[in-house]
XYZ file of C-alpha atoms in Angstrom:
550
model
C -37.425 6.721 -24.703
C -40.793 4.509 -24.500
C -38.628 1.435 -24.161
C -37.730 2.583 -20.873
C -41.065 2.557 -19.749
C -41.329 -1.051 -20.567
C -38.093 -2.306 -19.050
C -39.607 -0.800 -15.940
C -42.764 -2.745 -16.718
C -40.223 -6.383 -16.659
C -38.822 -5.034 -13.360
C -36.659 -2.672 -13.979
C -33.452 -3.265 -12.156
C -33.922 -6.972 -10.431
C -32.449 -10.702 -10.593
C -32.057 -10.892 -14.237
C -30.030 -7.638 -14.103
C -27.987 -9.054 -11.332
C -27.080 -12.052 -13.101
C -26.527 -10.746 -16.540
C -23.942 -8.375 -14.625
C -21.897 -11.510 -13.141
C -22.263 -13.659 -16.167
C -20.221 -10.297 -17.804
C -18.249 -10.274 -15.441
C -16.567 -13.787 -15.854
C -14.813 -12.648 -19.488
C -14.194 -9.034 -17.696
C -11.986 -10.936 -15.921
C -10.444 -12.764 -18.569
C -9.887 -10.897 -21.190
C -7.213 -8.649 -19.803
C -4.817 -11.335 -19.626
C -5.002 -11.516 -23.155
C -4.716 -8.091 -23.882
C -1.996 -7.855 -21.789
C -0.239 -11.153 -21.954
C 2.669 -9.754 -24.223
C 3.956 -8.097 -20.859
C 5.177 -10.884 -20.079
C 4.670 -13.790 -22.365
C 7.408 -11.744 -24.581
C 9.449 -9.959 -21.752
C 12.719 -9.449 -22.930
C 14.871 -11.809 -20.882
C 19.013 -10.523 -20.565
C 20.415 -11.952 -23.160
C 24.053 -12.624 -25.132
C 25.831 -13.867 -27.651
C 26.391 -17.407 -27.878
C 30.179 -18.013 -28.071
C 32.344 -21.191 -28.277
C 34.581 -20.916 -25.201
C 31.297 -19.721 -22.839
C 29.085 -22.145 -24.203
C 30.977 -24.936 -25.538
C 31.337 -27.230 -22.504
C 34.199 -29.166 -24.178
C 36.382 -26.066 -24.991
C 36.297 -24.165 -21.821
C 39.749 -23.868 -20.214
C 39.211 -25.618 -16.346
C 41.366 -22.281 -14.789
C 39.174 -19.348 -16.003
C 36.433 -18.270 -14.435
C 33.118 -16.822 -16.072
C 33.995 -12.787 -15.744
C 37.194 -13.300 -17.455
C 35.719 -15.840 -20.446
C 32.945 -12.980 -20.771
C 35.823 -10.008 -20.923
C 37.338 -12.033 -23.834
C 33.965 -13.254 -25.548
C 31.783 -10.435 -25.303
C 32.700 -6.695 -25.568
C 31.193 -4.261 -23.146
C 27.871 -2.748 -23.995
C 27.082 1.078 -23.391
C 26.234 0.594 -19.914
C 29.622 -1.338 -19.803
C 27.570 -4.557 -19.031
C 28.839 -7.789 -21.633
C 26.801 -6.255 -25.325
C 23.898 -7.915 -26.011
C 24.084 -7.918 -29.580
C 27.564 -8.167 -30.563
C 31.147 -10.613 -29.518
C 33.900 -10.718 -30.853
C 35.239 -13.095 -33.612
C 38.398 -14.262 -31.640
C 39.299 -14.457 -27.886
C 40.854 -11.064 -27.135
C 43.351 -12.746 -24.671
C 45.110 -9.201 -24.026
C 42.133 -8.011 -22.176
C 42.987 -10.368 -18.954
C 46.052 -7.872 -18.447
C 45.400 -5.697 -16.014
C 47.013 -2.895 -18.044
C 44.600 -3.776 -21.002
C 42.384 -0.035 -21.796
C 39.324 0.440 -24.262
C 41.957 0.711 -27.042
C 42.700 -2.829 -26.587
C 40.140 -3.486 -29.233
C 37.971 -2.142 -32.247
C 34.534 -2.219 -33.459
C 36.284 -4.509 -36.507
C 37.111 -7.403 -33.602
C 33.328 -7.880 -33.404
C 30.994 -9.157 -35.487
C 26.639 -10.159 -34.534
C 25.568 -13.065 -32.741
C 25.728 -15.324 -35.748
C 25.168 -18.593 -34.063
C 22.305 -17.440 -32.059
C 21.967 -16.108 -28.221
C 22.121 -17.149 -24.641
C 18.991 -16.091 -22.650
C 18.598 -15.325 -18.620
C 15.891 -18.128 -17.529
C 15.661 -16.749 -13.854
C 12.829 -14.669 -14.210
C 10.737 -16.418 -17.194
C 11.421 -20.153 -18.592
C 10.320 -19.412 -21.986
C 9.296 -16.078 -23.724
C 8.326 -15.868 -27.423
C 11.345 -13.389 -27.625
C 13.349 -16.036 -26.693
C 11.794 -18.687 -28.611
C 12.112 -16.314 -32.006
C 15.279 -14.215 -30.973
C 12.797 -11.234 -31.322
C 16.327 -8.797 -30.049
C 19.282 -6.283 -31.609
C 18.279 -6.280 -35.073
C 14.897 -8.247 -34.200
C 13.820 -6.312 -31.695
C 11.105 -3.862 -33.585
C 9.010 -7.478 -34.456
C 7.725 -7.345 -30.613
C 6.140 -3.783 -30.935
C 4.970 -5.074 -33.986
C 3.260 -7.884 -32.453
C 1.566 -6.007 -30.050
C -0.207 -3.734 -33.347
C -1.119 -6.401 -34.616
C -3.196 -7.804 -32.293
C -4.351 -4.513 -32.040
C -5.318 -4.526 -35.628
C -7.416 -7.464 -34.729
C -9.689 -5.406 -32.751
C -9.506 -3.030 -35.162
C -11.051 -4.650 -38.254
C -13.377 -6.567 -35.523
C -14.739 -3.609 -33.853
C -15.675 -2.306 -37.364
C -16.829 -5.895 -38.995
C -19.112 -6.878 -35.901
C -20.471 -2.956 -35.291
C -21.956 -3.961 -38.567
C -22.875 -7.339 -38.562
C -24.266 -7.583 -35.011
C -27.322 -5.175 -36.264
C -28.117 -8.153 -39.324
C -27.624 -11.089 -36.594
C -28.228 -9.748 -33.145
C -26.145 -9.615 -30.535
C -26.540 -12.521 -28.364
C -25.288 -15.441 -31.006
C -22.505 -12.678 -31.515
C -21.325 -13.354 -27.942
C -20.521 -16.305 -28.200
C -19.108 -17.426 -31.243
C -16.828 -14.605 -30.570
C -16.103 -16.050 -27.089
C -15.428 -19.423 -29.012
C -13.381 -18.033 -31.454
C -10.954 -16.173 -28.991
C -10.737 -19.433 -27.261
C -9.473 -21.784 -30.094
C -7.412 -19.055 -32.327
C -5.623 -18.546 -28.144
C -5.384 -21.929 -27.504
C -3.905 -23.083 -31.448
C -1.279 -19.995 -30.358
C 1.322 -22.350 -28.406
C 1.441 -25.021 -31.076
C 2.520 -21.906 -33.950
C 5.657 -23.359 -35.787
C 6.856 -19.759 -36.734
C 6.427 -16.128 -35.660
C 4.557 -15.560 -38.902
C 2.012 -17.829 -37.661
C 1.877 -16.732 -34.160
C 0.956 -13.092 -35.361
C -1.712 -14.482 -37.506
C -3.172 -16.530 -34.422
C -3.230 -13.769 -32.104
C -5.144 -11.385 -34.987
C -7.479 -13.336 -35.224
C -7.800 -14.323 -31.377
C -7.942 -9.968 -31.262
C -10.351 -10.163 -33.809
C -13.048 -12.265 -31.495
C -12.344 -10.313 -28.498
C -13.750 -7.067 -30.746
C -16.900 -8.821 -30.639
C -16.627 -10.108 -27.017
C -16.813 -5.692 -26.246
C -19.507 -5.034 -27.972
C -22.275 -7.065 -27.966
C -21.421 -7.370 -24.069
C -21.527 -3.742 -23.373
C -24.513 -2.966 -26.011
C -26.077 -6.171 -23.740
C -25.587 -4.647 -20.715
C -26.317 -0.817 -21.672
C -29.988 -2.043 -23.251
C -30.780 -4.430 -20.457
C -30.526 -1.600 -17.511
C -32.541 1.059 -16.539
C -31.066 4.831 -16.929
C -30.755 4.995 -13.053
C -28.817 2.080 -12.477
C -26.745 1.978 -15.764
C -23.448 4.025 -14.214
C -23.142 1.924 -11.316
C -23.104 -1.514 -13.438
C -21.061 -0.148 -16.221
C -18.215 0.383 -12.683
C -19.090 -2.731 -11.640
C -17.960 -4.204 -14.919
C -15.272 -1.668 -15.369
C -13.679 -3.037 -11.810
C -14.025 -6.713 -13.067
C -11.823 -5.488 -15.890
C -8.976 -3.575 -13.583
C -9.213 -6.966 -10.754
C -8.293 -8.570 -13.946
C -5.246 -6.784 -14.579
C -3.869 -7.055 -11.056
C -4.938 -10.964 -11.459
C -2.753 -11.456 -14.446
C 0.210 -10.165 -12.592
C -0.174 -12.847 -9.937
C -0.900 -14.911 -13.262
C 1.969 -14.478 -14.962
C 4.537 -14.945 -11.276
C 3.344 -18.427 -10.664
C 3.435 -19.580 -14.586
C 6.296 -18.356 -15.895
C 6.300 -20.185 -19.438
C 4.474 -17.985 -21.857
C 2.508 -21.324 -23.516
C 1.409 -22.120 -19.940
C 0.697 -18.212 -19.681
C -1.217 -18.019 -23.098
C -3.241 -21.661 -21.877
C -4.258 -19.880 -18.741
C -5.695 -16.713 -20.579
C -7.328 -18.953 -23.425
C -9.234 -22.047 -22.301
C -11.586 -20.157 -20.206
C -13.530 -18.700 -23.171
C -14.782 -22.070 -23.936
C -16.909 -22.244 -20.788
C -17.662 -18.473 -20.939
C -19.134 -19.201 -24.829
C -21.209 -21.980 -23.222
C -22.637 -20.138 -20.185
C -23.380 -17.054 -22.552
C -26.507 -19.009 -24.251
C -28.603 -18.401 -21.309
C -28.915 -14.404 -21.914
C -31.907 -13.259 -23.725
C -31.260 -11.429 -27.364
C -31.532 -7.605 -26.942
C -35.071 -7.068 -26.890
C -34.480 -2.889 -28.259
C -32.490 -4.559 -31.171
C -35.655 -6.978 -31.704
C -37.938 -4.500 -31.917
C -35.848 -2.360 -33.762
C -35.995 -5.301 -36.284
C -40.092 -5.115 -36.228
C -39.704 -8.674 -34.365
C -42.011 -7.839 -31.665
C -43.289 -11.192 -31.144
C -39.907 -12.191 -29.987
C -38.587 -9.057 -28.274
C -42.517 -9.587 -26.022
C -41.074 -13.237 -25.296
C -37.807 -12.039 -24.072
C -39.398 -9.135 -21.771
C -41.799 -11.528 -20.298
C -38.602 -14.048 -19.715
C -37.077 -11.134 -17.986
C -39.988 -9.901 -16.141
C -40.506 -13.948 -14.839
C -36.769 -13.695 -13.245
C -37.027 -10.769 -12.024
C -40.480 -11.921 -10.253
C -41.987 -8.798 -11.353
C -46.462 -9.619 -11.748
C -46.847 -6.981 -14.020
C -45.798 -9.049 -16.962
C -49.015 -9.880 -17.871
C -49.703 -6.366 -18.958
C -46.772 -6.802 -21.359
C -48.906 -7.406 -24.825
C -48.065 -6.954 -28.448
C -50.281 -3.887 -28.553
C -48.632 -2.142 -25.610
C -45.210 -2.758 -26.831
C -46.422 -1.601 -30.546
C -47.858 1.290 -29.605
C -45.036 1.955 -26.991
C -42.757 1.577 -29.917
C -44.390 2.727 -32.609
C -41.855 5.138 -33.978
C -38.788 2.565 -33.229
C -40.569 0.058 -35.289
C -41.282 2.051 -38.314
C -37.543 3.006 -38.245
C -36.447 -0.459 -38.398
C -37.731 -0.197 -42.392
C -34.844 2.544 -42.665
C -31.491 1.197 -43.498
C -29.065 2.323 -41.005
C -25.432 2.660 -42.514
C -21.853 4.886 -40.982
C -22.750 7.333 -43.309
C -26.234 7.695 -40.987
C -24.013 8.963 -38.094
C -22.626 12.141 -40.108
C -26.131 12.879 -41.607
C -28.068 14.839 -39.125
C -26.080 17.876 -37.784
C -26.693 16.617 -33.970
C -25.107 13.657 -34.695
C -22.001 14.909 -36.618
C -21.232 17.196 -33.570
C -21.185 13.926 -31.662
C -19.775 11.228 -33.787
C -16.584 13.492 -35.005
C -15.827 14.548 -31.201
C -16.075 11.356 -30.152
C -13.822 9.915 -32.750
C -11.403 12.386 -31.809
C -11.510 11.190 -28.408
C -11.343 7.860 -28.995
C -8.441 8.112 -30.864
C -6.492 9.881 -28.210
C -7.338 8.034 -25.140
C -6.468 4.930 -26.877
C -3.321 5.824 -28.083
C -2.071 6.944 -24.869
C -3.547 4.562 -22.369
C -1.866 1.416 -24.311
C 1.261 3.722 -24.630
C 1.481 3.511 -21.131
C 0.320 -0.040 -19.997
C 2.440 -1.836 -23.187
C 5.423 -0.282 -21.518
C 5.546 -1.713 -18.293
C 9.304 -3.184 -18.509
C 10.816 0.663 -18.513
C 9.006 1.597 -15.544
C 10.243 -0.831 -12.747
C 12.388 -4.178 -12.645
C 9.351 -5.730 -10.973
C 6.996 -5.949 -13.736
C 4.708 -8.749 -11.652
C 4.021 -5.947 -8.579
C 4.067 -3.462 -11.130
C 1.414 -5.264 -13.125
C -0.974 -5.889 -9.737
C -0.577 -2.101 -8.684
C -1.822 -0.369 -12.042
C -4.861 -3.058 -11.353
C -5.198 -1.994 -8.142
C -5.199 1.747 -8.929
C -7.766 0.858 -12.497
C -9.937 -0.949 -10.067
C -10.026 2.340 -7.526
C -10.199 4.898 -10.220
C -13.569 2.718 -11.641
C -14.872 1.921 -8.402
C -15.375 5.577 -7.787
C -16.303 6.630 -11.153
C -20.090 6.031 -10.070
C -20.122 7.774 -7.225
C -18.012 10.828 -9.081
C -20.579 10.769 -11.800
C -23.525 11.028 -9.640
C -22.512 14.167 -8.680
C -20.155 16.486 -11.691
C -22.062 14.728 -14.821
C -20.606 12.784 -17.661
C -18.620 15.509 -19.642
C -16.551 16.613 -16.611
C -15.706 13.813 -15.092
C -14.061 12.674 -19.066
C -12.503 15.776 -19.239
C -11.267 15.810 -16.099
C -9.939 12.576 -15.950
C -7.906 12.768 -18.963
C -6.029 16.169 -17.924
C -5.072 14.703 -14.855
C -3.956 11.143 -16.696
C -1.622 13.641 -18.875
C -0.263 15.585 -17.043
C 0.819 12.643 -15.063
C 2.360 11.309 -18.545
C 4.176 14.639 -18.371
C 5.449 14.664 -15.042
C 6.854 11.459 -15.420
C 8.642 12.365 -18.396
C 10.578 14.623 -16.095
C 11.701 12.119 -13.568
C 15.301 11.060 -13.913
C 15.169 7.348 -15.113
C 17.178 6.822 -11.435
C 14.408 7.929 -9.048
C 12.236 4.562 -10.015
C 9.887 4.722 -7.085
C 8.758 8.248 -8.194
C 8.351 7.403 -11.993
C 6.040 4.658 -10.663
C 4.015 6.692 -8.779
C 3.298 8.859 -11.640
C 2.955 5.645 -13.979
C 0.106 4.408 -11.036
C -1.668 7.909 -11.281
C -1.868 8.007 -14.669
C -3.320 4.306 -15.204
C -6.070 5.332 -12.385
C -6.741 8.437 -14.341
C -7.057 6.367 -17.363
C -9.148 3.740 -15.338
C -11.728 6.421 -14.525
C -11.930 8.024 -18.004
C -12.151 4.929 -20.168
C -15.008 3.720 -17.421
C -16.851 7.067 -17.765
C -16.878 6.506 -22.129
C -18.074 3.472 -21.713
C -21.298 4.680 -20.275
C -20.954 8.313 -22.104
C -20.867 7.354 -25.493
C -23.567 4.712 -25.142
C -25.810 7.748 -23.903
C -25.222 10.213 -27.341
C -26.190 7.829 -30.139
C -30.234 6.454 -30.548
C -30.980 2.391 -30.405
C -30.970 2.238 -34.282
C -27.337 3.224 -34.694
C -25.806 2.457 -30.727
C -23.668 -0.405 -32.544
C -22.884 0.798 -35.604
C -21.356 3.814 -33.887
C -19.975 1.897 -31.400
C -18.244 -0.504 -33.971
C -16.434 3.044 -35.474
C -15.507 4.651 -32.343
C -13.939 1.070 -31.234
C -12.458 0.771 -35.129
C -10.803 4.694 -34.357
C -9.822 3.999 -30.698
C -8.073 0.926 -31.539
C -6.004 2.558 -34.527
C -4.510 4.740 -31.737
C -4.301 1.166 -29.862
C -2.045 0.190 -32.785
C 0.054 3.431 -33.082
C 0.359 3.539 -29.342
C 3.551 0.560 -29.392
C 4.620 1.658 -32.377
C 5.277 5.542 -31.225
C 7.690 3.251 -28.344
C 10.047 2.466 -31.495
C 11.191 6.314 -31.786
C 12.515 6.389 -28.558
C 16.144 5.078 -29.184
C 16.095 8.543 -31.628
C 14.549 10.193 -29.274
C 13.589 9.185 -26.074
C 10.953 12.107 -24.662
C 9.018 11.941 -28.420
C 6.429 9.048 -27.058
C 6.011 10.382 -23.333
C 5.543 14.079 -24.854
C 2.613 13.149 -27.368
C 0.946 10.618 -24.901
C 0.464 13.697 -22.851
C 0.126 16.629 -25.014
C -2.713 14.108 -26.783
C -4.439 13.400 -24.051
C -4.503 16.690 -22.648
C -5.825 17.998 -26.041
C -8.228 15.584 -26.413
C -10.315 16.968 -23.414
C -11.033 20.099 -24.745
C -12.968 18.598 -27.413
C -15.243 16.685 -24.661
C -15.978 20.163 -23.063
C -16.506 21.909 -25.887
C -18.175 20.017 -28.622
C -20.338 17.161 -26.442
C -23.410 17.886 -24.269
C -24.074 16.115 -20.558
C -26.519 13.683 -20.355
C -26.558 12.508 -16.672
C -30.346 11.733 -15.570
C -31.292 11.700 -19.219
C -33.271 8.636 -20.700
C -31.533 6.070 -23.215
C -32.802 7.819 -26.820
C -34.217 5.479 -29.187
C -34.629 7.692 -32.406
C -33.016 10.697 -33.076
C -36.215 13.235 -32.361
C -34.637 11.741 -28.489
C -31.219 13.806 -29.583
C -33.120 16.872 -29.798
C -35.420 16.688 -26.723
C -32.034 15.697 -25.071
C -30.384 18.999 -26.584
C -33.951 20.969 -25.433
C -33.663 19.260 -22.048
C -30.187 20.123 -21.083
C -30.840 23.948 -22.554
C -33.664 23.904 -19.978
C -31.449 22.676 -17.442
C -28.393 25.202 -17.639
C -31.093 28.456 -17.968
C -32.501 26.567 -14.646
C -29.240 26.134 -13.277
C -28.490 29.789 -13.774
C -31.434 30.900 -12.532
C -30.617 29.097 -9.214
C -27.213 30.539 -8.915
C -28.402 34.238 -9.724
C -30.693 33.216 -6.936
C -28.123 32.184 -4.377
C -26.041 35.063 -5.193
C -28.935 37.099 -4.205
C-alpha cells in the first residue's frame, strides 16, 4: 500500500504515465496481427484435384468447355459442387449424356488427389494451406497450427512469470520484442511445415513475455485511480488492432508479405522499449532501493513534479519497510496456494482463465464459418472489441470489478448460444450474434486484465500472472482443437463455448471479492485489510439501503 504513497510523491498520474501508455500502445497494435494472422495467412482457398485433361494444356480437347471437362474429371461433392478431395481415375465420358443419373458412376471410379491440387487465387495469392496442401486428409494440421502457437504462449507465460522476478521486467521487454521479431520474420523462408510450426512457437513464445512485463509495467507505474482507464486505453489499442489487420490482410494478400507486415515492426518496438524505467515495486521488492530511488526521481523529473527532492533512501525504506524485508522470502507457485486468502483467489481465477480463453479463441479462430467476407468480418469484431473496451472504464466506475466480469461473460455466452441456433442460411443474423459475443468478450477480457492484477500482492503479481496466462492459454490451445469435432458433430464446440463461459461466471460472483477504489496490495497483510475493507463496505452499504427504504 505505502508504495502508493510514493508514486504520488513522483507525480502520480503525469507525462511519464502518458508516454509509457503510447510507447505500449505501439506493440498493442501489433501484436494482434500475429495472433490472428492464421485467419488469413492459412485461409482455405477452393480447391481441386489436379487432373490431366483440366490441367494439362497439351491434352485438352479444343471443343469442350470447362463445366463439361470438370463433370468428367471431378465427381460432385456433397453440396453437388466438383469434390474437393477426390476425381476420378478415368474420364467418365458417359456423364456428357444428358440422360447420364448418379448411377452413372461409383465411389470405385475415384481415387484422392494423387498428383496434388488446383487452388482458387482470387481471393489470396498464396496461403500456407496452399503452399503445404494443409486439405481432405491434411486438413486437421491447420487447427493444429493454430495450438501450437498457442502452446508458445503457454510455456512462455509460465517460463517468463518466473524469470521476470530474477531479471526484472524491463530487459524482459525487449528481448522478447526482439525475439518475436526474428523467429516472425525467419517464418517465410521455412522449407517445410515442420519448420514453420517450430518458428511460429517460438515467435508465440516471445509474445508471452511481450504481455507480461508490459501489463505488470503498466499496472505498477499508475496510480489506483487512474489504472482502469489506461488498462481501456490499452485494451482499445489491442481491438483497433484487430480491425487494422483486416484492412491488413485485403491489401497484402500473400501470407509471406502478410507475416513481413506483422513481424518487422518488433524490431523498432524492442529498440524504443529501452527508454522505460525498470519497475521500481519489483526493485524494491529486490531490497535494490538505491536503484528503485533513481528510477522514481527519473519519473518524478518527467513528470515535472518538485517534490522529488523529498524522495530519499530513508523515506522510501521506511515507506517500504515490510516490502523490503519480504524480498529475503523466496516467492515460488506453491506461495499462491499457501495462505487461505490466496487459494480462494488463485483457484477461481484459474478457473476463469481457463474458460474465457477457451471460448474467446473458439470464436475469433473461426472466422471463415461465419461470413464469406472474412476481411469486413475481421474489421467489425475490432470495431465491436474496441467499443466493448472503450466503455469498460466508464462501466467499471460505476458496478465494480466482479460484476462487470460476470456480467460480461453471461452475455458473451449466451450469444455463443443463440448463434448456435441460427440456421447456417440466415448469415447476417449469425454475424450479429458472432459481433455481440466478441464485444462481450472485448469487455470481459479488458475488465481481467485490471481485476486480476488487483487480487495478488507486488511479491507474487508475476508469478501469478505467469500461471493464470500458462491456464488461460491451455484453453487457448483446446479452443481450435474443440473446432475438429464438428464434422461428428457440429453443435459440440458452439454448445461448450457457451455452457463454459456461462459457468465460468458463477465462480467470479461467488468465490472473488470487489476491489474497485481499493489500493494496489503489496504484501499479503494488504489481502486482509482488503477483505476487512470490503466487509466494512457491504455492512455500510446495507445500512444505507435499510436507510432509504425507511
Amino acid at each position: 500500500m505505502a508504495f502508493s504513497k510514493l508514486l504520488e510523491q513522483a507525480g502520480g498520474m503525469g507525462l511519464f504515465q502518458t508516454l509509457q501508455v503510447l510507447t505500449f500502445i505501439l506493440p498493442c497494435l501489433v501484436i494482434p496481427s500475429q495472433m490472428l494472422l492464421e485467419n488469413f495467412s492459412a485461409a482455405v482457398p477452393g480447391h481441386r484435384c489436379w487432373t490431366h485433361l483440366l490441367d494439362n494444356g497439351s491434352a485438352v480437347p479444343a471443343n469442350m468447355t470447362l463445366k463439361a471437362l470438370l463433370t468428367i474429371s471431378i465427381p460432385p461433392g456433397p453440396n453437388w459442387e466438383p469434390h474437393q478431395c477426390r476425381r476420378f481415375r478415368q474420364p467418365q465420358w458417359q456423364l456428357l449424356d444428358p440422360n447420364a443419373t448418379a448411377t452413372s458412376w461409383s465411389e470405385a471410379d475415384t481415387e484422392p488427389c494423387v498428383d496434388g491440387w488446383v487452388y482458387d487465387r482470387s481471393v489470396f495469392t498464396s496461403t500456407i494451406v496452399a503452399k503445404w496442401d494443409l486439405v481432405c486428409s491434411s486438413q486437421g494440421l491447420k487447427p493444429l497450427s493454430q495450438s501450437i502457437f498457442m502452446s508458445g504462449i503457454l510455456v512462455g507465460s509460465f517460463i517468463w512469470g518466473l524469470v521476470s522476478y530474477r531479471f526484472g521486467r524491463k530487459p524482459m521487454l525487449s528481448w522478447c520484442c526482439l525475439q518475436l521479431a526474428v523467429a516472425g520474420t525467419s517464418t517465410i523462408f521455412a522449407p517445410t511445415f515442420v519448420i514453420y510450426c517450430s518458428l511460429r512457437f517460438v515467435a508465440a513464445f516471445g509474445m508471452a513475455g511481450i504481455f507480461l512485463s508490459s501489463l505488470t509495467l503498466m499496472v505498477e507505474w499508475t496510480v489506483t485511480s487512474r489504472r482502469a482507464a489506461t488498462m481501456t486505453v490499452v485494451g482499445c489499442a489491442f481491438s483497433a488492432g484487430q480491425a487494422a489487420l483486416g484492412g491488413l490482410a485485403f491489401a497484402l494478400r500473400d501470407w509471406r508479405t502478410l507475416q513481413l507486415a506483422a513481424s518487422v515492426p518488433f524490431f523498432a518496438i524492442s529498440l524504443i522499449s529501452w527508454w522505460l524505467p525498470e519497475s521500481a515495486r519489483w526493485l524494491i521488492i529486490k531490497g535494490k532501493a538505491d536503484q528503485a530511488l533513481q528510477e522514481l526521481r527519473k519519473v518524478a523529473r518527467i513528470n515535472g513534479h518538485k517534490e522529488a527532492k523529498n524522495l530519499t533512501i530513508e523515506v522510501l525504506m521506511s515507506s517500504m519497510e515490510e516490502e523490503a524485508a519480504s524480498a529475503k522470502e523466496p516467492r515460488s507457485v506453491l506461495d499462491l496456494f499457501c495462505v487461505p486468502v490466496l487459494r480462494w483467489r488463485s483457484c477461481a481465477m484459474l478457473v476463469v482463465n481457463f474458460s474465457l480463453l477457451i471460448s474467446y479463441y473458439g470464436l475469433v479462430f473461426d472466422l471463415q464459418s461465419l461470413g464469406r467476407d472474412i476481411f469486413l468480418l475481421q474489421v467489425l469484431f475490432g470495431a465491436v472489441d474496441f467499443l466493448g473496451r472503450a466503455t469498460t472504464a466508464l462501466l467499471l466506475s460505476f458496478l465494480g470489478r466482479r460484476t462487470i466480469q460476470a456480467g460480461s461473460q453471461v452475455m458473451a455466452g449466451l450469444a455463443i448460444l443463440a448463434n448456435m441456433l441460427v440456421p447456417q442460411d440466415l448469415q447476417t443474423l449469425r454475424v450479429v450474434f458472432a459481433v455481440l459475443g466478441k464485444g462481450c468478450f472485448g469487455i470481459s477480457l479488458t475488465c481481467l486484465s485490471i481485476y486480476k492484477a488487483e487480487l495478488f500482492p507486488t511479491p507474487l503479481r508475476m508469478t501469478a500472472d505467469g500461471i493464470l496466462h500458462s491456464v488461460g492459454r491451455l484453453g487457448a490451445m483446446m479452443g481450435p482443437l474443440i473446432l475438429m469435432s464438428r464434422q461428428a458433430l457440429p453443435l459440440l464446440p458452439p454448445l461448450l463455448y457457451g455452457v463454459i463461459s456461462i459457468a465460468s461466471s458463477l465462480v467470479v460472483l461467488f468465490f472473488l471479492p470487489e476491489t474497485r477504489g481499493l489500493p494496489l496490495p503489496d504484501t499479503i497483510q494488504d489481502l486482509e485489510s482488503q477483505k476487512s475493507t470490503a466487509a466494512q463496505g457491504n455492512r455500510q452499504e446495507a445500512v444505507t439501503v435499510e436507510s432509504t427504504s425507511l
